[in-house]
Amino acid sequence: MTEPAAARSVISLAGIRKAFANGVVALDGLDLNVREGEFLSLLGPSGCGKSTALRLIAGLMQADSGRLLVTPSAGPPAEAWHHDVAYVFQEPTLMPWASAFDNVWLPLRLAGISRADARQQVCEALSGVGLDGFEAAYPRQLSGGMKMRVSIARALVTRPRLLLMDEPFAALDEITRFKLNDDLLRLQQEHGWTVVFVTHSVFESVYLASRIAVMTPRPGRIAEEIAVDVPYPRTEAFRTDPRYAATCQATSAILHRAMGAAA
Ligand SMILES: Nc1ncnc2c1ncn2[C@@H]1O[C@H](COP(=O)(O)OP(=O)(O)O)[C@@H](O)[C@H]1O
Ligand SMILES: [Mg+2]
């Protein structure tokens, strides 16, 4: 059997350092590589620099030193590079005065696409996250899980290739979180996105990711990585699979080592 050709590199960070104006060094010596189609989970304790790393990757802030290369899609850089990258925050951050449709339309509207021209794409994005028929609903009429679905639809409406998610389900109850985990995996399989998913939950990272990069406490860097060698599609049955339990245990041990390493 011949090895499949290695997938293209989408994210490459080397020796990244980031300090804030108040002197807090959030990241130091951060190295990370992500290949096309991977579901990479960035796992670490609160305050270790996960969000900072994600914002650097998204181009929302600049590193002080190190090398950072983000190439969301193959071929020549797209006219609007940022359309290939989507970012989902922990809070749904919807406009309360706008309907689900208008919230999802926003990125297209900013790109100069009229409401009428955006109609099909917006409805497809809402339908993709299970919100058929909720186009006219306002955020206050939606549950926490539904608001997060709208937020995901808004990220997907530009058809990105790279999805950056910062603890998107942390504020949701467990049943809703499990449901959104499954929907996210299904969508990723359908679209072949590259995903970087930030979480502080060992269980969530093992369930979702093909590879987990465990960070040290601040200043954050990658302590160790672990592959989750269980093929997709993964379903609810995986949560009671012995391989799931074993990988959670191994990942917890790595996290404990990483915490100790910095002390
Ligand atoms: N804009 C900022 N100014 C100063 N300190 C910050 C800023 N943003 C984050 N920090 C600090 O940097 C560290 C890493 O933060 P963050 O990346 O948000 O961690 P995480 O997402 O892992 O919880 C924390 O100690 C946080 O208080
Ligand atoms: Mg954070």
Tab-separated table of C-alpha atoms and ligand atoms in Angstrom:
chain	number	residue	atom	x	y	z
A	1	MET	CA	0.000	0.000	0.000
A	2	THR	CA	1.337	3.429	-0.867
A	3	GLU	CA	1.039	6.245	1.601
A	4	PRO	CA	-1.431	8.926	0.544
A	5	ALA	CA	0.251	12.193	-0.386
A	6	ALA	CA	0.561	14.437	2.672
A	7	ALA	CA	-2.177	17.040	2.736
A	8	ARG	CA	-1.330	20.665	2.105
A	9	SER	CA	-0.291	22.790	5.042
A	10	VAL	CA	-2.992	25.301	5.973
A	11	ILE	CA	-1.523	26.772	9.166
A	12	SER	CA	2.111	26.941	10.111
A	13	LEU	CA	3.235	28.738	13.279
A	14	ALA	CA	6.835	28.681	14.449
A	15	GLY	CA	8.314	30.324	17.522
A	16	ILE	CA	5.348	32.618	18.027
A	17	ARG	CA	5.561	35.100	20.882
A	18	LYS	CA	2.825	37.488	21.895
A	19	ALA	CA	2.928	39.894	24.832
A	20	PHE	CA	0.249	42.451	25.669
A	21	ALA	CA	0.834	46.103	26.503
A	22	ASN	CA	0.379	45.379	30.219
A	23	GLY	CA	3.393	43.049	30.115
A	24	VAL	CA	1.444	39.761	30.149
A	25	VAL	CA	3.235	37.249	27.912
A	26	ALA	CA	0.363	35.167	26.516
A	27	LEU	CA	2.345	32.977	24.116
A	28	ASP	CA	6.019	32.111	23.889
A	29	GLY	CA	7.588	29.543	21.572
A	30	LEU	CA	4.302	28.403	20.069
A	31	ASP	CA	4.790	25.950	17.185
A	32	LEU	CA	1.786	24.494	15.394
A	33	ASN	CA	1.083	22.962	12.021
A	34	VAL	CA	-2.350	22.130	10.655
A	35	ARG	CA	-2.979	20.280	7.405
A	36	GLU	CA	-5.915	20.550	5.052
A	37	GLY	CA	-8.998	18.654	6.217
A	38	GLU	CA	-7.696	18.147	9.752
A	39	PHE	CA	-9.869	18.709	12.810
A	40	LEU	CA	-7.332	20.076	15.249
A	41	SER	CA	-8.313	20.769	18.815
A	42	LEU	CA	-6.325	23.268	20.846
A	43	LEU	CA	-6.740	22.122	24.443
A	44	GLY	CA	-5.521	23.926	27.529
A	45	PRO	CA	-6.466	25.496	30.847
A	46	SER	CA	-8.219	28.832	31.049
A	47	GLY	CA	-5.829	31.739	30.463
A	48	CYS	CA	-3.140	29.711	28.658
A	49	GLY	CA	-3.421	31.723	25.445
A	50	LYS	CA	-5.827	29.678	23.319
A	51	SER	CA	-7.930	32.641	22.204
A	52	THR	CA	-4.799	34.679	21.576
A	53	ALA	CA	-3.438	31.912	19.326
A	54	LEU	CA	-6.729	31.734	17.425
A	55	ARG	CA	-6.876	35.512	16.957
A	56	LEU	CA	-3.344	35.485	15.578
A	57	ILE	CA	-4.297	32.751	13.106
A	58	ALA	CA	-7.386	34.752	12.104
A	59	GLY	CA	-5.237	37.828	11.500
A	60	LEU	CA	-7.144	39.794	14.154
A	61	MET	CA	-3.851	40.655	15.878
A	62	GLN	CA	-0.129	40.490	15.186
A	63	ALA	CA	2.566	38.344	16.824
A	64	ASP	CA	5.617	40.076	18.306
A	65	SER	CA	7.956	37.524	16.785
A	66	GLY	CA	7.961	34.145	15.079
A	67	ARG	CA	6.711	32.962	11.724
A	68	LEU	CA	3.034	32.616	10.876
A	69	LEU	CA	1.683	31.312	7.591
A	70	VAL	CA	-2.026	30.803	6.975
A	71	THR	CA	-3.122	29.478	3.581
A	72	PRO	CA	-6.801	28.592	3.867
A	73	SER	CA	-7.267	27.373	0.305
A	74	ALA	CA	-5.109	26.029	-2.501
A	75	GLY	CA	-4.196	28.027	-5.564
A	76	PRO	CA	-3.552	31.740	-5.859
A	77	PRO	CA	-4.769	33.899	-2.969
A	78	ALA	CA	-8.459	34.577	-3.385
A	79	GLU	CA	-9.616	38.105	-4.054
A	80	ALA	CA	-11.046	38.251	-0.557
A	81	TRP	CA	-8.799	36.002	1.519
A	82	HIS	CA	-10.855	36.607	4.642
A	83	HIS	CA	-13.847	34.884	3.044
A	84	ASP	CA	-11.912	31.621	3.182
A	85	VAL	CA	-11.612	31.916	6.951
A	86	ALA	CA	-14.555	31.919	9.356
A	87	TYR	CA	-14.461	32.587	13.078
A	88	VAL	CA	-17.023	31.442	15.641
A	89	PHE	CA	-16.852	32.963	19.124
A	90	GLN	CA	-17.985	31.566	22.461
A	91	GLU	CA	-20.897	34.015	22.526
A	92	PRO	CA	-23.195	33.984	19.486
A	93	THR	CA	-22.679	37.799	19.116
A	94	LEU	CA	-25.865	38.258	17.063
A	95	MET	CA	-27.431	41.652	16.329
A	96	PRO	CA	-30.516	41.599	18.611
A	97	TRP	CA	-32.511	43.907	16.350
A	98	ALA	CA	-32.047	41.748	13.258
A	99	SER	CA	-33.769	38.496	12.230
A	100	ALA	CA	-31.881	35.214	11.865
A	101	PHE	CA	-31.887	35.822	8.115
A	102	ASP	CA	-30.415	39.308	8.433
A	103	ASN	CA	-27.793	38.152	10.922
A	104	VAL	CA	-26.610	35.471	8.516
A	105	TRP	CA	-26.793	37.859	5.577
A	106	LEU	CA	-24.356	40.271	7.316
A	107	PRO	CA	-21.028	38.956	5.916
A	108	LEU	CA	-22.501	38.876	2.403
A	109	ARG	CA	-24.018	42.337	2.863
A	110	LEU	CA	-20.576	43.614	3.863
A	111	ALA	CA	-19.298	42.082	0.630
A	112	GLY	CA	-21.888	44.126	-1.294
A	113	ILE	CA	-24.407	41.351	-1.984
A	114	SER	CA	-28.046	42.464	-1.894
A	115	ARG	CA	-30.661	40.807	0.304
A	116	ALA	CA	-32.364	39.318	-2.755
A	117	ASP	CA	-29.136	37.980	-4.262
A	118	ALA	CA	-28.077	36.544	-0.895
A	119	ARG	CA	-31.411	34.798	-0.331
A	120	GLN	CA	-30.470	31.316	-1.557
A	121	GLN	CA	-27.080	31.232	0.161
A	122	VAL	CA	-28.515	32.481	3.468
A	123	CYS	CA	-31.373	29.960	3.416
A	124	GLU	CA	-28.947	27.146	2.589
A	125	ALA	CA	-26.690	28.143	5.495
A	126	LEU	CA	-29.631	28.231	7.930
A	127	SER	CA	-30.932	24.935	6.617
A	128	GLY	CA	-27.456	23.384	6.981
A	129	VAL	CA	-27.556	24.030	10.744
A	130	GLY	CA	-31.141	22.767	11.107
A	131	LEU	CA	-32.889	26.145	11.191
A	132	ASP	CA	-35.306	25.771	8.285
A	133	GLY	CA	-38.315	27.990	8.912
A	134	PHE	CA	-36.582	30.249	11.459
A	135	GLU	CA	-35.453	32.902	8.963
A	136	ALA	CA	-37.739	35.574	10.427
A	137	ALA	CA	-37.077	34.801	14.108
A	138	TYR	CA	-35.256	37.339	16.278
A	139	PRO	CA	-32.450	36.264	18.627
A	140	ARG	CA	-34.663	36.842	21.713
A	141	GLN	CA	-37.084	34.237	20.336
A	142	LEU	CA	-34.355	31.590	20.027
A	143	SER	CA	-32.804	29.251	22.602
A	144	GLY	CA	-29.074	29.397	23.386
A	145	GLY	CA	-28.411	26.443	21.100
A	146	MET	CA	-30.394	27.985	18.248
A	147	LYS	CA	-28.566	31.293	18.617
A	148	MET	CA	-25.281	29.403	18.343
A	149	ARG	CA	-26.616	27.686	15.215
A	150	VAL	CA	-27.354	31.100	13.686
A	151	SER	CA	-23.845	32.178	14.588
A	152	ILE	CA	-22.433	29.082	12.865
A	153	ALA	CA	-24.640	29.687	9.808
A	154	ARG	CA	-23.271	33.241	9.638
A	155	ALA	CA	-19.740	31.818	9.644
A	156	LEU	CA	-20.592	29.287	6.940
A	157	VAL	CA	-22.505	31.530	4.566
A	158	THR	CA	-19.331	32.720	2.845
A	159	ARG	CA	-18.323	29.082	2.254
A	160	PRO	CA	-15.017	29.247	4.111
A	161	ARG	CA	-12.309	26.589	3.874
A	162	LEU	CA	-10.875	27.176	7.333
A	163	LEU	CA	-13.112	27.311	10.394
A	164	LEU	CA	-11.740	28.760	13.638
A	165	MET	CA	-13.918	28.048	16.680
A	166	ASP	CA	-13.267	29.470	20.150
A	167	GLU	CA	-15.094	27.397	22.802
A	168	PRO	CA	-18.286	27.793	20.770
A	169	PHE	CA	-20.405	25.410	22.837
A	170	ALA	CA	-19.016	26.133	26.315
A	171	ALA	CA	-22.087	28.089	27.440
A	172	LEU	CA	-24.609	25.449	26.318
A	173	ASP	CA	-26.192	22.638	28.291
A	174	GLU	CA	-24.776	19.167	27.724
A	175	ILE	CA	-27.589	17.793	25.558
A	176	THR	CA	-27.457	20.801	23.239
A	177	ARG	CA	-23.658	20.656	23.166
A	178	PHE	CA	-23.662	16.972	22.181
A	179	LYS	CA	-26.175	17.694	19.407
A	180	LEU	CA	-24.090	20.585	18.063
A	181	ASN	CA	-20.928	18.429	18.280
A	182	ASP	CA	-22.605	15.881	15.990
A	183	ASP	CA	-23.911	18.531	13.601
A	184	LEU	CA	-20.470	20.114	13.397
A	185	LEU	CA	-18.819	16.761	12.587
A	186	ARG	CA	-21.435	16.053	9.931
A	187	LEU	CA	-20.959	19.478	8.318
A	188	GLN	CA	-17.179	19.114	8.396
A	189	GLN	CA	-17.414	15.731	6.678
A	190	GLU	CA	-19.732	17.191	4.041
A	191	HIS	CA	-17.624	20.244	3.278
A	192	GLY	CA	-14.104	19.012	4.016
A	193	TRP	CA	-13.186	22.053	6.068
A	194	THR	CA	-10.028	22.427	8.058
A	195	VAL	CA	-11.091	23.150	11.645
A	196	VAL	CA	-9.213	24.564	14.625
A	197	PHE	CA	-11.403	24.094	17.676
A	198	VAL	CA	-10.406	25.670	20.991
A	199	THR	CA	-11.703	24.038	24.155
A	200	HIS	CA	-10.746	23.362	27.764
A	201	SER	CA	-12.741	20.101	27.734
A	202	VAL	CA	-10.797	16.853	27.323
A	203	PHE	CA	-14.040	15.023	26.474
A	204	GLU	CA	-15.098	17.461	23.790
A	205	SER	CA	-11.675	17.538	22.159
A	206	VAL	CA	-11.414	13.743	21.994
A	207	TYR	CA	-14.931	13.392	20.605
A	208	LEU	CA	-14.359	15.913	17.823
A	209	ALA	CA	-10.714	16.053	16.880
A	210	SER	CA	-8.441	13.998	14.682
A	211	ARG	CA	-5.507	15.499	16.584
A	212	ILE	CA	-5.237	17.341	19.891
A	213	ALA	CA	-2.531	19.875	20.669
A	214	VAL	CA	-2.240	20.348	24.430
A	215	MET	CA	-0.995	23.729	25.624
A	216	THR	CA	0.998	24.633	28.736
A	217	PRO	CA	-0.283	27.291	31.138
A	218	ARG	CA	0.681	30.864	30.250
A	219	PRO	CA	2.892	31.651	28.474
A	220	GLY	CA	1.269	29.129	26.170
A	221	ARG	CA	3.079	26.801	23.853
A	222	ILE	CA	2.326	23.261	22.680
A	223	ALA	CA	3.308	20.773	25.371
A	224	GLU	CA	2.378	17.564	23.546
A	225	GLU	CA	0.151	16.351	20.758
A	226	ILE	CA	-2.019	13.272	20.584
A	227	ALA	CA	-3.696	11.707	17.557
A	228	VAL	CA	-7.248	10.427	17.940
A	229	ASP	CA	-6.994	7.394	15.685
A	230	VAL	CA	-10.701	6.714	15.340
A	231	PRO	CA	-12.088	7.274	11.856
A	232	TYR	CA	-15.036	9.504	11.027
A	233	PRO	CA	-17.971	9.474	10.875
A	234	ARG	CA	-18.153	9.415	14.656
A	235	THR	CA	-21.548	9.206	16.276
A	236	GLU	CA	-23.062	9.096	19.735
A	237	ALA	CA	-21.869	5.455	20.010
A	238	PHE	CA	-18.280	6.738	20.129
A	239	ARG	CA	-18.979	8.285	23.547
A	240	THR	CA	-19.225	4.809	25.070
A	241	ASP	CA	-16.483	3.263	22.895
A	242	PRO	CA	-13.497	1.911	24.877
A	243	ARG	CA	-11.188	3.814	22.505
A	244	TYR	CA	-12.919	7.037	23.550
A	245	ALA	CA	-12.376	6.302	27.240
A	246	ALA	CA	-8.747	5.318	26.626
A	247	THR	CA	-8.000	8.460	24.604
A	248	CYS	CA	-9.679	10.691	27.206
A	249	GLN	CA	-7.502	9.100	29.871
A	250	ALA	CA	-4.320	9.569	27.829
A	251	THR	CA	-5.256	13.170	27.018
A	252	SER	CA	-5.983	13.964	30.677
A	253	ALA	CA	-2.567	12.583	31.610
A	254	ILE	CA	-0.919	14.826	28.997
A	255	LEU	CA	-2.855	17.836	30.283
A	256	HIS	CA	-1.709	17.112	33.849
A	257	ARG	CA	1.895	16.779	32.701
A	258	ALA	CA	1.580	20.066	30.793
A	259	MET	CA	0.209	21.823	33.880
A	260	GLY	CA	3.047	20.469	35.981
A	261	ALA	CA	5.704	21.363	33.430
A	262	ALA	CA	5.060	25.055	33.883
A	263	ALA	CA	4.913	25.019	37.671
B	1	LIG	N1	-5.978	42.325	25.321
B	1	LIG	C1	-5.319	41.825	26.366
B	1	LIG	N2	-4.576	42.609	27.168
B	1	LIG	C2	-3.903	42.096	28.218
B	1	LIG	N3	-3.905	40.800	28.553
B	1	LIG	C3	-4.623	39.967	27.798
B	1	LIG	C4	-5.376	40.421	26.672
B	1	LIG	N4	-6.005	39.363	26.109
B	1	LIG	C5	-5.654	38.291	26.852
B	1	LIG	N5	-4.837	38.652	27.862
B	1	LIG	C6	-4.214	37.749	28.850
B	1	LIG	O1	-3.449	36.803	28.140
B	1	LIG	C7	-3.575	35.509	28.716
B	1	LIG	C8	-4.127	34.544	27.667
B	1	LIG	O2	-5.477	34.908	27.370
B	1	LIG	P1	-6.389	34.085	26.367
B	1	LIG	O3	-5.679	33.920	25.076
B	1	LIG	O4	-7.706	34.736	26.347
B	1	LIG	O5	-6.446	32.660	27.126
B	1	LIG	P2	-7.500	31.459	26.954
B	1	LIG	O6	-8.302	31.708	25.731
B	1	LIG	O7	-6.654	30.226	26.881
B	1	LIG	O8	-8.334	31.451	28.195
B	1	LIG	C9	-4.474	35.678	29.921
B	1	LIG	O9	-3.658	35.817	31.058
B	1	LIG	C10	-5.235	36.951	29.633
B	1	LIG	O10	-5.596	37.593	30.827
B	2	MG	MG	-10.336	31.967	25.483
